[in-house]
Short mmCIF file of C-alpha atoms in Angstrom, two decimals:
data_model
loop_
_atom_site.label_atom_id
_atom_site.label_comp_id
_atom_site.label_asym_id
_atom_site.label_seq_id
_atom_site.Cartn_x
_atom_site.Cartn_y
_atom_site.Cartn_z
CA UNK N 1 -11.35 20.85 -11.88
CA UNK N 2 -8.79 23.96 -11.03
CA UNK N 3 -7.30 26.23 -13.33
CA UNK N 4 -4.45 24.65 -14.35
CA UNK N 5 -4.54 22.15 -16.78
CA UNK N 6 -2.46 24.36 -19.01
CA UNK N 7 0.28 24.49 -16.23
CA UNK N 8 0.01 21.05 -15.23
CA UNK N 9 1.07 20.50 -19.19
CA UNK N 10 4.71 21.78 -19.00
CA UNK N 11 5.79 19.73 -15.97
CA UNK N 12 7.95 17.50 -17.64
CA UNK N 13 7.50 13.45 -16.68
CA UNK N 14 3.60 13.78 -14.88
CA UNK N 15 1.51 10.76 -15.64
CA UNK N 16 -1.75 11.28 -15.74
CA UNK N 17 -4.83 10.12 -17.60
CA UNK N 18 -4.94 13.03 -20.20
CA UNK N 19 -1.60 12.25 -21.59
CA UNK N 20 -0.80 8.42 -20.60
CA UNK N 21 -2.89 5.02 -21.26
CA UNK N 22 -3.94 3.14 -17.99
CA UNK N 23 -2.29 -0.12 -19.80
CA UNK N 24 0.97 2.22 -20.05
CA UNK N 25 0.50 3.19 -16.27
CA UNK N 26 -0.53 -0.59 -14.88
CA UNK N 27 2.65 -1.99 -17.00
CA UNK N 28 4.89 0.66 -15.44
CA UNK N 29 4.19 -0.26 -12.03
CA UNK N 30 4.24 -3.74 -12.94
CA UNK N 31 7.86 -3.93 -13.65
CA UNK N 32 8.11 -1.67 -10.81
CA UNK N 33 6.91 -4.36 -8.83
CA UNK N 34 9.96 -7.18 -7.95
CA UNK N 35 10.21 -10.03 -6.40
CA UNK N 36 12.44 -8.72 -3.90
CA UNK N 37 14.27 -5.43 -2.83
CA UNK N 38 17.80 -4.71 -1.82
CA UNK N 39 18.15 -3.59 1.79
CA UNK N 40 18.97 0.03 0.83
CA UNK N 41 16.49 0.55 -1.38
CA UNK N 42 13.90 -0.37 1.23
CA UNK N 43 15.26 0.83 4.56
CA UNK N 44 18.59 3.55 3.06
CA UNK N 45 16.47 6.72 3.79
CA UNK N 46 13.27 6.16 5.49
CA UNK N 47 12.45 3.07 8.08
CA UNK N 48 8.91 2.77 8.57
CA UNK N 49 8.14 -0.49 10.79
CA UNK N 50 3.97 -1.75 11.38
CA UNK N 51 2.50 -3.94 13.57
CA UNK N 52 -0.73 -4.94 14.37
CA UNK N 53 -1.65 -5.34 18.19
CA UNK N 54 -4.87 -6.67 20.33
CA UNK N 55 -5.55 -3.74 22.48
CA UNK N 56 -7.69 -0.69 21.87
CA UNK N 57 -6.16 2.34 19.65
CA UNK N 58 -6.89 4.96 22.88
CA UNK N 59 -4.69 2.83 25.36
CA UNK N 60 -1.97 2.06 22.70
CA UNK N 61 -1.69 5.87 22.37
CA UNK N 62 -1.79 6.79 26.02
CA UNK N 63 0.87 4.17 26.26
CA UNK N 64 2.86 5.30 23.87
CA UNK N 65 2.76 9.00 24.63
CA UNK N 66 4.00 8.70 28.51
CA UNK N 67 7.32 8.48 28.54
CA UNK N 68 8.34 5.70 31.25
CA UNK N 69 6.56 3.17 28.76
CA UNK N 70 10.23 3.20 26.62
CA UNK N 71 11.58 1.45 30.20
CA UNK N 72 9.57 -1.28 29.56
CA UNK N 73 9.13 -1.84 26.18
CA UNK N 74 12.79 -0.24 24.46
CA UNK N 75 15.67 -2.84 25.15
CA UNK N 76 17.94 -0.32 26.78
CA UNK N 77 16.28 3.14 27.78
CA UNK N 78 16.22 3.14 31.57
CA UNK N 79 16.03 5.66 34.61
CA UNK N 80 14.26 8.72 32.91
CA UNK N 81 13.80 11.45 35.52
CA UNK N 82 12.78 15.19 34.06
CA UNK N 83 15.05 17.57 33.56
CA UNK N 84 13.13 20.71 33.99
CA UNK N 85 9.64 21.42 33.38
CA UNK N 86 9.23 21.87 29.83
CA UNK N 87 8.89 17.91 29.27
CA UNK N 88 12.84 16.95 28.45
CA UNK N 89 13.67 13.72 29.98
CA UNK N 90 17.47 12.30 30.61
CA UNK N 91 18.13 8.50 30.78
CA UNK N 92 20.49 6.20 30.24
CA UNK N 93 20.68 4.12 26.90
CA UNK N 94 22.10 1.05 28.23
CA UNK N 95 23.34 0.45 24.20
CA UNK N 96 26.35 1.27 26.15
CA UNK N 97 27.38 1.83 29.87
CA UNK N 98 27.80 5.36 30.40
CA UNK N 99 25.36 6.71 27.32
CA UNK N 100 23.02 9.64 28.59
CA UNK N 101 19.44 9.95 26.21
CA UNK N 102 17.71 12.91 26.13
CA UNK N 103 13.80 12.99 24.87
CA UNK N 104 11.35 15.02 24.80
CA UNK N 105 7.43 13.72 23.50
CA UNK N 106 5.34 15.86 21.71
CA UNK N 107 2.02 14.06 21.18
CA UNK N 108 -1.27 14.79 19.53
CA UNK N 109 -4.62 12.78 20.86
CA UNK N 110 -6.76 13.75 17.86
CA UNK N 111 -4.55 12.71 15.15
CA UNK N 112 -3.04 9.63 17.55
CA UNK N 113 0.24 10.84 16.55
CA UNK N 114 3.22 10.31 19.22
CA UNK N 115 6.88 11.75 18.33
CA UNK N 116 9.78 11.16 20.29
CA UNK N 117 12.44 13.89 19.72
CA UNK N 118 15.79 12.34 21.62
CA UNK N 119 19.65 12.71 21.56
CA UNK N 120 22.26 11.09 22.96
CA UNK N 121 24.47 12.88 24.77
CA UNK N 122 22.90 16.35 24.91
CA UNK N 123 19.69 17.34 25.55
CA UNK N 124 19.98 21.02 23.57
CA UNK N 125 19.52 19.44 20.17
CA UNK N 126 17.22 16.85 20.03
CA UNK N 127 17.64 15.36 16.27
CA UNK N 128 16.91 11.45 16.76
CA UNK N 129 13.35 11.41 16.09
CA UNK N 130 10.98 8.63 15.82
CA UNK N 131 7.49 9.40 14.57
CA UNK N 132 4.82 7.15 15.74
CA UNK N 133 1.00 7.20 14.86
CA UNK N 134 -1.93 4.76 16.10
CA UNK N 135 -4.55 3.72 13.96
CA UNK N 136 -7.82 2.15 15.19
CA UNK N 137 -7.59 -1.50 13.68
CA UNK N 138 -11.17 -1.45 12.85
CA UNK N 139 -10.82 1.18 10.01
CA UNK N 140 -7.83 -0.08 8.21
CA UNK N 141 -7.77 -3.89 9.08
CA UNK N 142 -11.93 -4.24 10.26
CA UNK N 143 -11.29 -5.78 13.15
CA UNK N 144 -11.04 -4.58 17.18
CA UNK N 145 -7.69 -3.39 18.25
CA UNK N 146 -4.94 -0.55 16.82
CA UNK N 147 -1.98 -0.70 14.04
CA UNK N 148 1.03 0.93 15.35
CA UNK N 149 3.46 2.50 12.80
CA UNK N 150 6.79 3.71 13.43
CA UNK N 151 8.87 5.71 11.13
CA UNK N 152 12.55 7.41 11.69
CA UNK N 153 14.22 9.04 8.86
CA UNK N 154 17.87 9.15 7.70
CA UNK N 155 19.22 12.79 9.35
CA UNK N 156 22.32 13.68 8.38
CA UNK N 157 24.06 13.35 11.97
CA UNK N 158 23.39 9.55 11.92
CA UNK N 159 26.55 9.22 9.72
CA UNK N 160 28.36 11.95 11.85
CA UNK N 161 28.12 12.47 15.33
CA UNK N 162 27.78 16.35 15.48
CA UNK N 163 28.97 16.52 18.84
CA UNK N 164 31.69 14.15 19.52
CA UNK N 165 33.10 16.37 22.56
CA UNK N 166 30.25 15.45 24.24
CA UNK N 167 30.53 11.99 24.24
CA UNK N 168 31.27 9.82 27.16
CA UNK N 169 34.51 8.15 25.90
CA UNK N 170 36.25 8.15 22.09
CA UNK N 171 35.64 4.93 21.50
CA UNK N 172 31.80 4.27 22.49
CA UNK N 173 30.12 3.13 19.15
CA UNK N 174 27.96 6.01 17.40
CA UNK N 175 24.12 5.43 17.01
CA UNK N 176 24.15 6.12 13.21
CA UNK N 177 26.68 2.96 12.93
CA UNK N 178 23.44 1.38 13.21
CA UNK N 179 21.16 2.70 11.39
CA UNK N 180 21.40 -0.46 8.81
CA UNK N 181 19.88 -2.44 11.81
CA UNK N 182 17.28 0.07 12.65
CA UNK N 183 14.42 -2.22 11.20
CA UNK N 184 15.40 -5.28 12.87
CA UNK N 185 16.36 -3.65 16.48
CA UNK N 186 13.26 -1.34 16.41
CA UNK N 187 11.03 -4.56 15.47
CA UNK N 188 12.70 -6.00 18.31
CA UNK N 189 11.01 -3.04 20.34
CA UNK N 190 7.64 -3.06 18.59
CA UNK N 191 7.30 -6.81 19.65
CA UNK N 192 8.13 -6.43 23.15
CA UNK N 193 5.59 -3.19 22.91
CA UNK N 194 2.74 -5.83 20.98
CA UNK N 195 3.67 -8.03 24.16
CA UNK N 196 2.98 -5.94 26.86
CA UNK N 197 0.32 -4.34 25.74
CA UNK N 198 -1.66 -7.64 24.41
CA UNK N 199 -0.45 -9.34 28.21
CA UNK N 200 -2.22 -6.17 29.73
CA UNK N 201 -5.36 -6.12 27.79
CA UNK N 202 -5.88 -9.50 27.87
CA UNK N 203 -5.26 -9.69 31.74
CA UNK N 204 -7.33 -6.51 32.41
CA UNK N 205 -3.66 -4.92 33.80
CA UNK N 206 -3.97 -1.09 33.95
CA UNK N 207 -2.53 -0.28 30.27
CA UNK N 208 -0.15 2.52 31.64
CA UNK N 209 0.05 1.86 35.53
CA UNK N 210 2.01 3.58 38.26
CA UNK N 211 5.56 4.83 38.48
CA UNK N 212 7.45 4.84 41.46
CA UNK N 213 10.21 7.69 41.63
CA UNK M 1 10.38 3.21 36.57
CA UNK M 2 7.39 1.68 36.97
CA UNK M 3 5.97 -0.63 39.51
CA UNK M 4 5.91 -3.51 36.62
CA UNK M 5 9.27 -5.39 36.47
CA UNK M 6 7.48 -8.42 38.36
CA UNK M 7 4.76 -8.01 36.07
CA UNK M 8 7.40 -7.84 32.59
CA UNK M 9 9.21 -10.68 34.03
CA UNK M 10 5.84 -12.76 33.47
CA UNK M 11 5.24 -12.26 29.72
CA UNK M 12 7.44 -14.55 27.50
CA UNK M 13 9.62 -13.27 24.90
CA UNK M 14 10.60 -9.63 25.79
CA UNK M 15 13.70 -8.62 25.08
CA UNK M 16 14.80 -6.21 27.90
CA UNK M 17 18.57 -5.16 29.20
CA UNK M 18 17.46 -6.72 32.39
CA UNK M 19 17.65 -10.70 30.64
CA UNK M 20 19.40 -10.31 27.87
CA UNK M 21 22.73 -8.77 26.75
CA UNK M 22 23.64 -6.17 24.01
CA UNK M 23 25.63 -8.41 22.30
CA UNK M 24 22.83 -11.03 21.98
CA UNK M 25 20.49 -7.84 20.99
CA UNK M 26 22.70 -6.72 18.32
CA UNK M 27 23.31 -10.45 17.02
CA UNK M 28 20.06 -11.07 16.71
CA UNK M 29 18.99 -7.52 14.75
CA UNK M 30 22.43 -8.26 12.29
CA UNK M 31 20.75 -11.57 11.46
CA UNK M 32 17.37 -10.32 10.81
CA UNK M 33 19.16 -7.46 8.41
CA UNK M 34 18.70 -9.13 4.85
CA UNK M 35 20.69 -7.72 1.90
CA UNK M 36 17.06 -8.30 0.20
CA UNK M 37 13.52 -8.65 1.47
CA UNK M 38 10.78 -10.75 -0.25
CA UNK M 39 8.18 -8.29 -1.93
CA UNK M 40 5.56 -10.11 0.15
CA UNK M 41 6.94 -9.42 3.53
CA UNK M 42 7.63 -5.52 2.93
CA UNK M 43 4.06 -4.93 1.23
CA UNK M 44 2.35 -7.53 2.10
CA UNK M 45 0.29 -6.06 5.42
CA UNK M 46 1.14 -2.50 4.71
CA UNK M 47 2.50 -0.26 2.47
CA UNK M 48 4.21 3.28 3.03
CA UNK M 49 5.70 5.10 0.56
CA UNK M 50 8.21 8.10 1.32
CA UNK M 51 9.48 11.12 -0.49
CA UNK M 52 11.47 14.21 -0.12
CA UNK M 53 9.55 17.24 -1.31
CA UNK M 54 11.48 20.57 -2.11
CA UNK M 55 8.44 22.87 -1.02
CA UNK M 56 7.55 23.96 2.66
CA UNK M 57 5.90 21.72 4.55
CA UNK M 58 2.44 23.89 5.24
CA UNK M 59 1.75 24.35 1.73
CA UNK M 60 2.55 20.48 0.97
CA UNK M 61 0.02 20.04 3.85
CA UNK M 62 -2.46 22.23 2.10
CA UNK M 63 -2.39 20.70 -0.88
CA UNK M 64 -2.77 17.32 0.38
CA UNK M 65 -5.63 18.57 2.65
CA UNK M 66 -7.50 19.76 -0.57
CA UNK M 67 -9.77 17.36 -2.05
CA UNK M 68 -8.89 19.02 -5.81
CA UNK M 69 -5.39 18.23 -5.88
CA UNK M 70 -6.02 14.77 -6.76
CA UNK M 71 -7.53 15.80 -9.48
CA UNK M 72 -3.85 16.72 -10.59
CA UNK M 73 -1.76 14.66 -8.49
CA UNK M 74 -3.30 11.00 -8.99
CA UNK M 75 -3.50 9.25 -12.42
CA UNK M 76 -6.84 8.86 -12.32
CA UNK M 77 -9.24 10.31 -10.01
CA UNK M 78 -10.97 12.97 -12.06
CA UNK M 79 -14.32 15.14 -12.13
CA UNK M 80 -14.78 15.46 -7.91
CA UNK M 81 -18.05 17.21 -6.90
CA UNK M 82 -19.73 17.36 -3.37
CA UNK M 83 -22.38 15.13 -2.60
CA UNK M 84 -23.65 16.84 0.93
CA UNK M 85 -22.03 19.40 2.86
CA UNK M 86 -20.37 16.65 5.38
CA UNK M 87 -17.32 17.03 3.16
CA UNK M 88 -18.33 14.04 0.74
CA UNK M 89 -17.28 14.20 -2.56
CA UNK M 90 -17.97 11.98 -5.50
CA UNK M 91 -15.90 12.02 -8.68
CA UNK M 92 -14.59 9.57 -11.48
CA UNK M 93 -11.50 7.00 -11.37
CA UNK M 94 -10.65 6.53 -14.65
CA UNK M 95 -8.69 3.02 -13.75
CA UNK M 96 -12.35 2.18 -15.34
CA UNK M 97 -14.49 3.90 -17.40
CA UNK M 98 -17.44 3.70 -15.47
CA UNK M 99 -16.35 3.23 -11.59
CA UNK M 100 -17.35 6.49 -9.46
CA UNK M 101 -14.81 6.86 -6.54
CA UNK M 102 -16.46 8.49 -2.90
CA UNK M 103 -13.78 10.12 -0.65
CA UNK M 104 -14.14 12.44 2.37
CA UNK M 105 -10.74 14.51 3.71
CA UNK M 106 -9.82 14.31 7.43
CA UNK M 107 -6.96 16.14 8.47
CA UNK M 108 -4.85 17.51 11.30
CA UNK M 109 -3.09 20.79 10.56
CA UNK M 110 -1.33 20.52 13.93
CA UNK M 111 0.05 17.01 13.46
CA UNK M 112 -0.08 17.13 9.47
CA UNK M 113 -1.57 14.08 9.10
CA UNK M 114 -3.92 14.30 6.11
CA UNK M 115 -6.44 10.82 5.57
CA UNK M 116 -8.11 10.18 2.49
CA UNK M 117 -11.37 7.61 3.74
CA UNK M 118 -12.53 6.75 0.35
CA UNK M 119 -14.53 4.07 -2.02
CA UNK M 120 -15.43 2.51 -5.07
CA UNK M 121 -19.43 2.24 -5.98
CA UNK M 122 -20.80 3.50 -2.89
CA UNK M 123 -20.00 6.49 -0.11
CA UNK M 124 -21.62 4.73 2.67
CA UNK M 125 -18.49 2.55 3.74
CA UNK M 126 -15.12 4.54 3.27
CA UNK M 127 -13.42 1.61 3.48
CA UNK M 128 -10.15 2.32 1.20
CA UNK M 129 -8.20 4.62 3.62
CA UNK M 130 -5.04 6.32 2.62
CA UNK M 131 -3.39 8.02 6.05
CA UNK M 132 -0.76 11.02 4.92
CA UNK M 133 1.54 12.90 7.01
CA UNK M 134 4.00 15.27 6.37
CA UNK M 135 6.93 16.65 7.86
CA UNK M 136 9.22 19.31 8.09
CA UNK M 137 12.13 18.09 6.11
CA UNK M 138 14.41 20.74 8.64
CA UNK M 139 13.56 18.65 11.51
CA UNK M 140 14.19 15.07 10.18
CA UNK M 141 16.86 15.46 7.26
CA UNK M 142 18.76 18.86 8.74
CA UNK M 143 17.29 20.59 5.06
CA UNK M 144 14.46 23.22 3.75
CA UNK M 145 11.36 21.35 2.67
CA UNK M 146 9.26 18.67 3.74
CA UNK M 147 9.14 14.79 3.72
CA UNK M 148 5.76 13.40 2.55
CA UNK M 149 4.60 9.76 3.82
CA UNK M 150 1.06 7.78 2.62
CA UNK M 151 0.42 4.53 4.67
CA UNK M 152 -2.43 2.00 2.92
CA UNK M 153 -2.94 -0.94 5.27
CA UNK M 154 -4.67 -4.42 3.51
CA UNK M 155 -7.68 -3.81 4.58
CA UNK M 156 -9.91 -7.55 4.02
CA UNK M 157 -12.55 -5.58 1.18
CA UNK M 158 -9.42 -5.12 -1.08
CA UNK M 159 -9.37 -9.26 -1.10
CA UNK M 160 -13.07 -9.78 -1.78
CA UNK M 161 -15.65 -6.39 -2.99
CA UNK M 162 -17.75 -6.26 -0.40
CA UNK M 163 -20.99 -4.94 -2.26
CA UNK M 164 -20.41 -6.38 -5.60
CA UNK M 165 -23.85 -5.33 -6.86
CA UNK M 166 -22.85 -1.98 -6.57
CA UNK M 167 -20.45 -2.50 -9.79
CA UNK M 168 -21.19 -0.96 -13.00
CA UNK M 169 -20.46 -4.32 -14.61
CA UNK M 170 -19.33 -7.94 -13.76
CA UNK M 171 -16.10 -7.92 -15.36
CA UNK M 172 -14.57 -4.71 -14.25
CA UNK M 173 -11.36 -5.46 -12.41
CA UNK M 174 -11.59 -4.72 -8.34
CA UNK M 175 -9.43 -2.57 -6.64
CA UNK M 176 -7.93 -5.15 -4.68
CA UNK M 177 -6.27 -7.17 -7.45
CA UNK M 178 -3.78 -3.89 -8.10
CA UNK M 179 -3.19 -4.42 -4.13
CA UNK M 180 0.69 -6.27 -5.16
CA UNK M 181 1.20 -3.25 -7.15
CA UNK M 182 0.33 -0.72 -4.75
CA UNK M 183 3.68 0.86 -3.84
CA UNK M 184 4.91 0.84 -7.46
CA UNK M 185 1.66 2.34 -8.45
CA UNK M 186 1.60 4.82 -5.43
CA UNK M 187 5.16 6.31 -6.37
CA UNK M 188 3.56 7.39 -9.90
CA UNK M 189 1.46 9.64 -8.02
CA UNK M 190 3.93 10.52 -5.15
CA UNK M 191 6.29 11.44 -8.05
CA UNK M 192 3.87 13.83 -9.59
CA UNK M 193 2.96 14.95 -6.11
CA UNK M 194 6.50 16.31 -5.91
CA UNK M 195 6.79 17.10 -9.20
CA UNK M 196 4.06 19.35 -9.42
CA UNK M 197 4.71 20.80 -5.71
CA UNK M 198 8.75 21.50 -6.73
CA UNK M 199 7.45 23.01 -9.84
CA UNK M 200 5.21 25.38 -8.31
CA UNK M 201 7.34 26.31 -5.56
CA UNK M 202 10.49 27.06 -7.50
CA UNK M 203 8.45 29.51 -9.92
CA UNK M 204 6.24 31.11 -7.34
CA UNK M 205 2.94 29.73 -8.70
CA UNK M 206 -0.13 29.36 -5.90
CA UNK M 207 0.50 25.99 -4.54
CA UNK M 208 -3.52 25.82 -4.69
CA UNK M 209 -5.16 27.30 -7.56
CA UNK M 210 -8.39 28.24 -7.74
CA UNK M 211 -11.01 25.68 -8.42
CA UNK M 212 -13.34 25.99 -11.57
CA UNK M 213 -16.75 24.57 -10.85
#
């Protein structure tokens, strides 16, 4: 026990065993607990898809972490060639015709974690970021194969495009007009990614093979 | 690009630019976009809470990282003490008056991710795995602090005890039967988590005190 029971006191609203019944607590988080939940309430600020799939956590995150895997697996991130040597990539996001993406992945093999820090339109400020992290199936689920989680959170320049001079054309639609669609569209993505990687597994297909520049 | 589009064009149901249009994309992620969602299919299979925490993202990793802070964070986990010198603790989770809760910390200070492998009864099997990550709040919101995120997945124990005779008595309620109130119960303790954290920061007290033995 630490020193601070005394402190721990005068934070107003803390619930904790010393000062509330677990009846009181269990009841609270019953009525907590609904039926259903509005959209915004689940998805407004944080969108955090899962998904289990049938291939070992060490090639999911191998797959994940090289960055030609979004041209198969995204619906509409294609061509990727480096820009320089410090990782940055530039694409196209075929969301729209003349759309340039710029990503970058930083990637961590102990923790299986795999973020994607991307932009349209610039490659100087890369805001967009989806976190991913791999978690061998057979500790959370007990059984072979990985759970993939994906999370992207609600930055501020999804409702404003902070720089609209660098777009391609005034009236090419602005990612953040769909971030309400974010769950769907990146389950969309997660299946095709479940797909592949299941297809290869199964078929004994090289998990991440070859690409041809 | 790879050297896989014959390969893609063999595994039904991917949804690529290559066979399918944006429009069709987009139609088919409005449609899946519910102005509610059935408790079942958000926290059913998984459950991640998220919350914005007004303190710096290395101390909110610290604290998570130290096995004492659920002693003031949680409801009821309560009395931890070190069973070996692997990292094992065993303390007391008051959700019962006689259940002894087992829980080892393995974290990643470069990714931030922060796992809690823990148990009811027995330390053997740290079954009951809660996976923490946190992130700089500059990077994915545009603002100081950090954004905290705890992932439980349904593992099958929660549905069935796996060593029931390690129970300190035939009626005391399993684990698993809170599972439908999981993220209600969770945001109790993310809520102190952030209370306590904002407190501390805010009036310059150690974000981990010292621990009394």
């Amino acid at each position: 026990m630490r020193v601070s029971d005394e402190e721990l006191a005068e934070i107003p609203g803390l619930a904790r065993c010393e000062t509330r019944s677990m009846a009181e607590i269990v009841e609270q988080a019953k009525k907590a607990t609904k039926d259903s939940y509005p959209h915004e309430e689940v998805y407004g600020d944080f969108c955090t898809l899962h998904t289990y799939i049938d291939c070992p956590p060490r090639d999911v995150f191998d797959y994940l972490a090289d960055v030609h895997s979004q041209e198969e697996y995204t619906f509409s991130v294609r061509g990727l060639q480096p820009v320089d040597d410090t990782g940055l990539h530039v694409g196209w996001d075929r969301v729209d015709e003349m759309t340039r993406i710029f990503l970058r992945i930083e990637s961590n093999p102990d923790a299986m974690t795999i973020d994607y820090h991307a932009a349209w339109d610039q490659g100087e400020d890369l805001w967009m970021i989806y976190l991913f992290r791999v978690l061998p199936a057979e500790l959370v689920l007990k059984k072979p194969g990985s759970v993939v989680m994906m999370t992207n959170c609600h930055h501020p320049y999804y409702a404003e495009n902070p720089y609209p001079e660098k777009s391609p054309g005034p009236d090419r639609v602005w990612v953040g007009e769909l971030w309400r669609y974010f769950n769907a569209g990146h389950r969309i993505e997660m299946d095709n990614t479940k797909a592949i990687l299941e297809h290869r597994h199964r078929n004994g297909i090289p998990i991440v093979p070859g690409v041809v520049r």
